[in-house]
Coordinates of N, CA, C and O in Angstrom, one line a residue:
M1 N 36.3 43.0 -10.9 CA 34.9 43.7 -11.2 C 34.6 43.1 -11.9 O 34.4 43.0 -13.3
A2 N 33.2 43.8 -11.4 CA 31.5 43.3 -12.1 C 31.7 44.3 -13.2 O 32.3 45.3 -13.7
L3 N 31.0 43.8 -14.6 CA 31.2 44.3 -16.1 C 29.7 45.4 -16.0 O 30.1 46.2 -16.4
Y4 N 28.8 45.0 -14.8 CA 28.0 46.2 -14.7 C 27.7 46.9 -13.5 O 28.0 45.6 -12.1
S5 N 27.3 48.3 -12.9 CA 27.1 48.4 -11.6 C 26.2 47.8 -11.4 O 24.9 47.7 -11.8
D6 N 25.7 47.9 -9.7 CA 24.9 47.8 -9.2 C 23.4 48.6 -9.6 O 22.5 47.8 -9.8
K7 N 23.7 49.4 -9.8 CA 22.7 50.2 -10.1 C 22.1 49.9 -11.8 O 21.4 50.0 -11.9
V8 N 23.4 49.7 -12.8 CA 22.5 49.3 -14.3 C 21.8 48.1 -13.9 O 20.6 47.2 -14.4
M9 N 22.3 47.1 -13.0 CA 21.4 45.3 -12.8 C 20.1 45.7 -11.8 O 18.8 45.8 -12.7
D10 N 20.2 46.9 -11.5 CA 18.5 47.0 -10.5 C 17.8 47.8 -11.7 O 16.9 47.5 -12.0
H11 N 18.4 49.2 -12.6 CA 17.1 49.5 -13.5 C 16.9 48.9 -14.7 O 15.9 48.6 -15.1
F12 N 17.9 47.3 -14.8 CA 18.0 46.5 -16.0 C 16.7 45.7 -15.5 O 15.9 45.5 -15.9
Q13 N 17.1 45.1 -14.1 CA 15.3 44.3 -13.7 C 14.6 44.5 -13.4 O 13.9 43.5 -13.0
H14 N 15.0 45.9 -12.4 CA 13.6 46.1 -12.3 C 13.5 48.0 -13.2 O 13.1 49.0 -11.8
P15 N 12.7 48.2 -14.5 CA 13.0 48.9 -14.8 C 11.9 49.8 -14.3 O 10.8 50.2 -14.0
R16 N 12.4 51.4 -14.1 CA 11.3 52.0 -13.2 C 10.7 52.7 -15.1 O 11.2 53.4 -15.8
N17 N 9.0 53.5 -14.8 CA 8.0 54.0 -15.8 C 8.2 53.6 -17.2 O 8.5 54.1 -17.8
V18 N 7.8 52.3 -16.6 CA 8.0 51.4 -18.6 C 6.3 51.1 -18.9 O 5.9 51.0 -18.1
G19 N 6.1 51.5 -20.7 CA 4.8 51.3 -20.8 C 4.6 52.9 -21.9 O 5.1 53.5 -21.4
K20 N 3.9 52.5 -22.6 CA 3.5 53.1 -23.5 C 2.4 53.6 -22.5 O 1.8 53.5 -21.9
M21 N 2.7 55.2 -23.5 CA 1.2 56.8 -22.8 C 0.8 57.0 -23.5 O 1.1 57.5 -24.6
E22 N -0.8 56.4 -23.5 CA -1.6 56.5 -24.0 C -2.1 58.6 -24.8 O -2.4 59.0 -25.5
D23 N -2.0 58.8 -23.6 CA -2.5 60.9 -23.7 C -1.3 61.4 -23.6 O -0.9 63.2 -23.1
A24 N 0.8 61.1 -24.2 CA 1.5 61.6 -24.3 C 1.7 63.2 -24.9 O 0.7 63.3 -25.9
D25 N 2.2 64.2 -24.1 CA 1.9 65.2 -25.2 C 2.9 65.4 -25.8 O 3.2 66.3 -27.0
G26 N 4.5 64.8 -25.3 CA 5.1 64.2 -26.9 C 6.3 62.4 -26.7 O 6.1 62.5 -25.8
I27 N 6.4 62.3 -27.8 CA 6.9 60.8 -27.8 C 8.0 61.2 -28.7 O 7.9 61.6 -29.8
G28 N 8.9 60.3 -28.5 CA 10.4 60.7 -29.1 C 11.2 59.8 -29.4 O 10.9 58.1 -28.4
E29 N 11.2 58.9 -30.4 CA 11.6 57.5 -30.8 C 12.9 57.4 -31.7 O 13.0 58.7 -32.3
V30 N 13.7 56.5 -31.2 CA 15.5 56.6 -31.6 C 15.8 55.4 -31.7 O 15.5 54.3 -31.2
G31 N 17.2 54.8 -32.7 CA 17.6 53.8 -32.5 C 18.4 53.9 -33.8 O 18.7 54.9 -34.8
N32 N 18.9 52.9 -34.3 CA 20.1 52.2 -34.8 C 19.5 50.8 -35.8 O 19.6 50.1 -34.7
A33 N 19.7 51.1 -37.0 CA 19.2 49.3 -37.2 C 20.3 48.8 -37.3 O 20.5 47.4 -36.8
K34 N 21.9 49.5 -37.5 CA 22.8 48.7 -36.8 C 23.1 48.4 -35.9 O 23.9 47.1 -35.5
C35 N 22.7 48.8 -34.6 CA 22.8 48.2 -33.5 C 21.7 47.7 -32.8 O 21.8 46.9 -31.9
G36 N 20.2 47.6 -33.4 CA 19.3 46.8 -32.6 C 18.6 47.9 -31.6 O 18.1 47.1 -31.7
D37 N 18.9 48.7 -31.6 CA 18.9 49.4 -29.8 C 17.1 50.6 -30.3 O 18.2 51.2 -31.0
I38 N 16.7 50.5 -30.2 CA 15.3 51.4 -30.0 C 14.5 51.7 -28.9 O 14.2 51.1 -28.2
M39 N 14.1 52.8 -28.8 CA 13.7 53.3 -27.5 C 13.2 54.9 -28.1 O 12.7 55.4 -28.3
R40 N 11.5 55.1 -27.4 CA 10.2 54.9 -27.0 C 10.4 55.8 -25.7 O 10.1 55.5 -25.2
M41 N 10.5 57.1 -26.2 CA 10.2 58.1 -25.0 C 8.6 58.7 -25.0 O 8.4 59.3 -25.9
Y42 N 8.3 58.9 -23.5 CA 6.6 59.6 -24.0 C 6.7 60.7 -22.3 O 7.5 60.3 -21.9
I43 N 5.9 62.1 -22.8 CA 6.1 62.4 -21.7 C 5.1 63.4 -21.8 O 4.5 63.5 -22.8
K44 N 4.2 63.8 -21.1 CA 3.2 64.4 -20.4 C 4.1 65.8 -19.4 O 5.0 65.5 -18.8
V45 N 3.8 67.4 -20.6 CA 4.1 68.7 -19.9 C 3.0 69.1 -18.8 O 1.5 68.4 -19.2
D46 N 3.7 69.6 -17.7 CA 2.2 69.6 -17.3 C 2.5 71.6 -17.6 O 2.8 72.4 -17.6
E47 N 0.6 72.4 -17.2 CA 0.9 73.9 -17.4 C 2.4 74.7 -16.8 O 2.5 76.3 -17.5
E48 N 2.1 74.2 -16.3 CA 4.1 75.0 -15.6 C 5.7 74.6 -16.6 O 6.1 75.0 -16.2
K49 N 4.8 73.7 -17.5 CA 6.0 73.1 -17.6 C 7.4 72.6 -17.4 O 8.5 72.5 -18.3
R50 N 6.7 71.4 -17.0 CA 7.7 70.5 -16.1 C 7.3 69.4 -16.5 O 6.1 69.4 -16.8
I51 N 8.0 68.2 -16.6 CA 7.6 66.9 -17.1 C 7.1 66.5 -15.6 O 7.5 65.9 -15.4
S52 N 5.6 66.3 -15.8 CA 4.9 65.5 -15.1 C 4.6 63.7 -14.9 O 4.7 63.4 -14.3
D53 N 5.1 63.7 -15.9 CA 4.5 61.9 -16.3 C 5.9 61.6 -17.8 O 5.9 62.1 -18.7
V54 N 7.0 60.4 -17.3 CA 7.2 60.1 -18.4 C 7.0 58.5 -18.7 O 7.2 57.8 -17.1
S55 N 7.5 57.8 -19.4 CA 7.4 56.3 -19.5 C 8.4 56.0 -20.7 O 8.6 57.2 -21.6
F56 N 8.7 54.8 -21.0 CA 9.3 54.2 -21.8 C 9.5 52.9 -22.4 O 9.0 52.3 -21.6
I57 N 9.8 53.0 -23.7 CA 9.0 51.7 -23.7 C 10.8 51.5 -25.2 O 11.1 52.3 -25.6
T58 N 11.7 50.4 -24.2 CA 13.2 50.5 -25.4 C 12.8 48.9 -25.4 O 12.9 47.8 -25.1
F59 N 13.6 48.6 -26.8 CA 13.7 47.1 -27.5 C 15.4 47.2 -27.6 O 15.9 48.2 -28.5
G60 N 15.4 46.5 -26.3 CA 17.5 46.8 -26.4 C 17.8 45.6 -25.5 O 17.0 45.2 -24.5
C61 N 19.6 45.9 -25.2 CA 20.1 45.1 -24.3 C 19.8 45.5 -22.5 O 19.1 46.9 -22.9
G62 N 20.2 44.8 -22.0 CA 20.0 45.8 -20.4 C 20.7 46.8 -20.1 O 19.9 47.5 -19.4
S63 N 21.7 46.9 -20.6 CA 22.7 49.1 -20.6 C 21.3 49.2 -21.3 O 21.0 51.0 -21.0
A64 N 20.5 48.9 -21.9 CA 19.7 49.8 -23.2 C 18.6 50.8 -22.0 O 18.1 51.4 -22.5
I65 N 17.6 49.5 -21.5 CA 16.5 49.6 -20.7 C 17.1 50.4 -19.3 O 16.3 50.8 -18.7
A66 N 18.5 50.3 -19.0 CA 19.2 50.4 -17.9 C 18.7 52.0 -18.2 O 18.5 53.0 -17.2
S67 N 19.4 52.4 -18.9 CA 19.7 53.5 -19.3 C 18.4 55.1 -19.8 O 18.4 56.1 -19.2
S68 N 17.6 54.0 -19.9 CA 16.0 54.6 -20.0 C 15.5 54.7 -18.9 O 15.0 55.9 -18.6
S69 N 15.6 53.2 -18.5 CA 14.7 53.5 -16.8 C 15.4 54.6 -16.1 O 14.6 55.2 -15.7
M70 N 17.2 54.9 -15.9 CA 17.6 55.8 -15.4 C 17.3 57.3 -16.5 O 17.1 58.0 -15.2
A71 N 17.0 57.6 -17.5 CA 16.6 58.7 -17.8 C 15.5 59.4 -17.3 O 15.0 60.5 -16.8
T72 N 14.9 58.2 -17.6 CA 13.2 58.7 -17.5 C 13.1 59.4 -15.6 O 12.5 59.8 -15.1
E73 N 14.3 58.6 -14.4 CA 13.7 59.2 -13.1 C 14.6 60.9 -13.0 O 14.4 61.3 -12.6
M74 N 15.3 60.6 -14.0 CA 16.0 62.2 -14.2 C 15.6 63.2 -14.7 O 15.8 64.5 -14.1
I75 N 14.5 63.2 -15.2 CA 13.6 64.1 -15.8 C 12.6 64.2 -14.9 O 11.5 65.4 -15.5
K76 N 11.9 63.2 -15.1 CA 10.7 63.3 -14.3 C 10.2 64.5 -13.0 O 11.2 64.6 -12.2
G77 N 9.6 65.4 -12.8 CA 9.3 66.3 -12.4 C 10.4 68.1 -12.5 O 10.1 68.9 -12.3
K78 N 10.8 67.8 -13.6 CA 12.0 69.2 -14.1 C 11.3 70.0 -15.4 O 10.5 69.2 -15.9
P79 N 11.8 71.1 -14.6 CA 11.6 72.0 -15.8 C 11.7 71.9 -17.5 O 12.8 71.0 -17.9
I80 N 11.3 72.2 -19.0 CA 11.5 71.1 -20.2 C 13.3 71.7 -19.6 O 13.6 71.0 -20.7
D81 N 13.4 72.8 -19.5 CA 14.8 73.7 -20.0 C 15.9 73.0 -19.7 O 17.0 72.9 -19.9
E82 N 15.5 72.6 -17.9 CA 16.9 71.9 -16.9 C 16.7 70.1 -18.1 O 17.8 69.5 -18.0
V83 N 15.6 69.7 -18.6 CA 15.2 68.3 -19.3 C 16.5 67.9 -20.0 O 16.9 67.8 -20.9
L84 N 16.3 69.7 -21.4 CA 17.2 69.9 -22.3 C 18.6 69.6 -22.2 O 19.0 69.3 -22.9
T85 N 18.6 69.4 -20.4 CA 20.4 69.9 -20.6 C 20.9 68.7 -20.4 O 22.4 68.2 -19.8
L86 N 20.0 67.2 -20.3 CA 20.7 66.5 -19.7 C 21.6 65.5 -20.8 O 21.5 65.5 -21.9
T87 N 22.5 64.9 -20.6 CA 23.8 64.3 -21.3 C 23.9 63.2 -20.8 O 23.6 62.0 -20.2
N88 N 23.8 62.4 -22.1 CA 25.1 60.8 -21.7 C 25.6 61.0 -20.7 O 25.3 59.7 -20.5
K89 N 26.1 61.3 -21.0 CA 27.6 61.5 -20.0 C 26.9 61.7 -18.4 O 27.1 60.2 -17.1
A90 N 25.8 62.4 -18.0 CA 24.9 62.3 -16.6 C 24.3 60.9 -16.5 O 24.3 60.5 -15.7
V91 N 23.7 60.5 -17.6 CA 22.7 59.5 -17.5 C 24.0 58.1 -17.5 O 23.5 57.1 -16.2
T92 N 25.2 57.9 -17.7 CA 26.1 56.8 -17.8 C 26.6 57.0 -16.2 O 26.6 55.7 -15.0
E93 N 26.9 58.8 -15.2 CA 27.1 59.1 -13.5 C 26.2 58.2 -12.9 O 27.1 57.7 -12.0
A94 N 25.5 58.8 -13.5 CA 24.4 57.9 -12.6 C 23.5 56.6 -12.9 O 23.1 55.9 -11.2
L95 N 24.3 56.4 -13.0 CA 24.2 54.5 -13.7 C 25.6 53.9 -12.9 O 25.8 52.8 -12.5
D96 N 26.4 55.5 -12.2 CA 27.9 54.3 -11.6 C 28.4 53.2 -13.0 O 29.6 52.3 -12.8
G97 N 28.2 53.7 -14.5 CA 29.0 54.2 -15.1 C 28.4 52.7 -16.1 O 27.6 52.2 -15.7
L98 N 28.4 52.3 -17.6 CA 29.1 51.4 -18.3 C 30.6 51.6 -18.7 O 30.7 52.0 -19.0
P99 N 29.8 50.3 -19.6 CA 31.4 49.2 -20.1 C 31.5 50.1 -21.4 O 30.2 50.5 -21.7
A100 N 32.7 50.5 -22.0 CA 32.8 51.2 -22.9 C 32.1 50.5 -24.4 O 31.2 51.9 -25.1
H101 N 31.3 50.0 -24.7 CA 31.0 49.3 -26.1 C 29.8 49.6 -25.5 O 28.9 49.1 -26.6
K102 N 29.4 49.9 -24.5 CA 27.6 50.1 -24.3 C 27.6 51.6 -23.9 O 26.4 51.9 -23.6
L103 N 28.4 52.6 -23.8 CA 28.6 53.9 -24.3 C 26.5 54.8 -25.2 O 26.7 55.4 -24.6
H104 N 27.1 53.7 -25.7 CA 25.6 53.5 -26.4 C 24.9 54.4 -25.8 O 23.7 55.4 -27.0
C105 N 24.1 53.2 -25.1 CA 23.1 53.4 -24.4 C 22.5 54.2 -24.4 O 21.6 55.2 -24.2
S106 N 23.8 55.1 -23.3 CA 22.6 56.2 -22.8 C 23.0 57.4 -23.4 O 22.2 58.1 -23.1
V107 N 23.8 57.3 -25.0 CA 23.5 58.7 -25.4 C 21.8 58.3 -26.7 O 21.7 59.4 -27.1
L108 N 21.6 57.0 -27.2 CA 20.7 56.5 -27.2 C 18.9 57.2 -25.8 O 18.4 58.5 -26.2
A109 N 19.7 57.5 -24.7 CA 18.8 57.7 -23.5 C 18.6 59.4 -23.9 O 17.3 59.9 -23.7
E110 N 19.4 59.8 -24.4 CA 19.6 61.2 -24.0 C 18.7 61.6 -25.1 O 17.8 63.1 -24.9
E111 N 18.8 61.3 -26.4 CA 18.0 61.9 -27.8 C 16.9 61.0 -28.0 O 16.2 61.8 -27.9
A112 N 16.2 60.3 -27.5 CA 14.9 60.0 -27.1 C 14.2 61.0 -26.1 O 13.1 61.5 -26.7
V113 N 14.8 61.5 -25.1 CA 15.1 62.4 -24.4 C 14.2 63.8 -25.0 O 13.5 63.9 -25.5
K114 N 15.4 64.0 -25.6 CA 15.3 65.4 -26.4 C 14.5 65.5 -27.9 O 13.6 66.4 -27.7
A115 N 14.0 63.9 -28.8 CA 13.2 64.0 -29.5 C 11.9 64.0 -28.7 O 10.8 64.7 -29.8
A116 N 11.8 63.4 -27.3 CA 10.1 63.9 -27.4 C 9.5 65.0 -27.0 O 8.8 65.6 -27.0
V117 N 10.8 66.3 -26.8 CA 10.6 67.0 -26.4 C 10.7 68.3 -27.4 O 9.3 68.9 -27.9
K118 N 11.1 67.7 -28.8 CA 11.3 68.1 -30.1 C 10.0 67.8 -30.4 O 8.9 68.8 -31.1
D119 N 9.0 66.3 -29.7 CA 7.9 66.5 -30.5 C 7.3 67.2 -30.2 O 5.7 67.6 -30.4
Y120 N 6.8 67.2 -28.9 CA 6.1 68.3 -27.7 C 6.2 69.8 -28.5 O 5.1 70.1 -28.3
Y121 N 7.1 70.1 -28.3 CA 7.2 71.9 -29.6 C 7.0 71.6 -31.0 O 6.3 72.8 -30.4
D122 N 6.5 70.5 -31.6 CA 6.6 70.8 -32.7 C 4.2 71.1 -32.4 O 4.6 71.6 -33.6
K123 N 4.3 70.0 -31.8 CA 2.7 70.0 -31.4 C 2.3 70.9 -31.6 O 1.1 71.4 -31.7
N124 N 3.1 71.9 -30.3 CA 2.5 72.8 -29.8 C 3.3 74.4 -30.7 O 2.6 75.5 -29.8
G125 N 3.7 74.4 -31.5 CA 3.9 75.6 -32.4 C 5.1 76.2 -31.1 O 5.0 77.2 -31.4
I126 N 5.7 75.6 -30.6 CA 6.2 76.4 -29.9 C 8.1 76.1 -30.5 O 8.7 75.2 -31.3
A127 N 8.4 77.7 -30.1 CA 9.9 77.9 -31.5 C 11.5 77.4 -30.3 O 11.0 77.1 -29.4
Y128 N 12.0 76.9 -30.9 CA 13.4 76.2 -29.8 C 14.4 76.0 -31.0 O 14.6 76.2 -32.5
D129 N 15.8 75.9 -31.1 CA 16.9 76.0 -31.4 C 17.2 74.5 -31.9 O 16.9 73.4 -31.4
P130 N 16.8 75.0 -33.6 CA 17.0 73.3 -34.1 C 18.6 72.4 -33.8 O 18.2 71.5 -33.8
E131 N 19.8 73.1 -33.6 CA 20.7 72.6 -33.3 C 20.2 72.1 -31.9 O 21.5 70.9 -31.2
T132 N 19.8 72.3 -30.7 CA 19.5 71.7 -29.9 C 19.2 70.3 -29.3 O 19.1 69.5 -29.2
L133 N 17.8 70.4 -30.4 CA 17.0 69.5 -30.4 C 17.4 68.7 -31.9 O 16.5 68.1 -33.0
K134 N 18.4 68.8 -32.1 CA 19.0 67.7 -33.9 C 18.4 66.7 -33.6 O 19.5 65.9 -32.7
E135 N 17.9 66.4 -34.9 CA 17.6 64.7 -35.1 C 18.9 64.3 -35.1 O 20.0 65.0 -36.2
G136 N 18.8 63.2 -35.4 CA 20.3 62.2 -35.4 C 20.0 60.6 -34.8 O 19.5 60.0 -34.4
E137 N 20.9 59.5 -35.5 CA 20.9 58.3 -35.2 C 22.1 58.5 -34.6 O 23.0 59.0 -34.2
C138 N 21.2 57.5 -33.2 CA 23.3 57.2 -32.1 C 24.4 57.5 -32.8 O 25.0 56.3 -34.0
A139 N 24.4 58.4 -32.4 CA 26.0 58.8 -32.4 C 27.7 57.7 -32.2 O 28.0 57.6 -32.6
A140 N 27.1 57.7 -31.2 CA 28.0 56.7 -30.4 C 27.9 55.2 -31.0 O 29.2 54.5 -31.0
C141 N 27.1 55.0 -31.8 CA 26.8 53.8 -32.9 C 27.8 54.1 -34.2 O 28.1 52.5 -33.7
H142 N 28.4 55.1 -34.4 CA 29.2 55.2 -35.2 C 30.7 54.8 -35.0 O 31.5 54.9 -36.3
L143 N 30.8 55.3 -33.7 CA 32.5 56.0 -33.6 C 33.2 53.9 -33.7 O 32.4 53.2 -32.8
N144 N 34.0 53.9 -34.3 CA 35.0 52.8 -34.0 C 33.3 51.6 -34.7 O 34.3 50.4 -34.2
D145 N 32.7 51.6 -35.2 CA 31.7 50.4 -35.2 C 31.4 49.5 -34.2 O 32.1 48.8 -34.3
V146 N 31.3 50.1 -33.6 CA 31.6 49.7 -32.1 C 30.6 47.8 -31.5 O 30.6 47.5 -31.2
H147 N 29.3 48.0 -32.5 CA 28.9 47.0 -33.1 C 29.1 45.7 -34.0 O 28.7 44.5 -33.3
A148 N 30.1 45.8 -34.5 CA 30.4 44.6 -34.6 C 31.0 43.8 -33.5 O 30.2 42.1 -35.2
D149 N 31.9 43.7 -33.2 CA 31.6 42.6 -32.2 C 30.4 42.6 -31.1 O 30.8 41.5 -30.2
N150 N 29.7 43.1 -31.0 CA 28.5 43.3 -29.5 C 27.6 43.8 -30.4 O 27.2 44.8 -30.1
P151 N 26.8 42.5 -31.1 CA 25.6 42.7 -31.8 C 24.7 43.3 -30.3 O 24.5 42.6 -29.2

């Protein structure tokens, strides 16, 4: 069995929505110095409160790039309320799985999306539940010190 699914390889080799967005309405950056992965997510929100455009820049492994790419595809065109329900599990499933030691990449993708929405809300004075958009660093990076053997 291959370590990575065809979808992971496709999104790694041909990532969608890559690049800096100069006129972004929200920017979220997450990462962890311990694992070295850093994701920056850019969102553009239209008057109907939908994600009209999204892009990312990721510094990390192939799984991190694939997770970022898939997350952008999953939220593009969606209402913000729906975007906030994106989970790392959904990203992993959409990629047809990730190796256990790479699951933190999907967690970072979820956190980057939520950080971009939080930034949009903050810039526009929109109230939100702090628990829903709580800032943190890659929670999965701390599970069993997953990066000790896999930098």
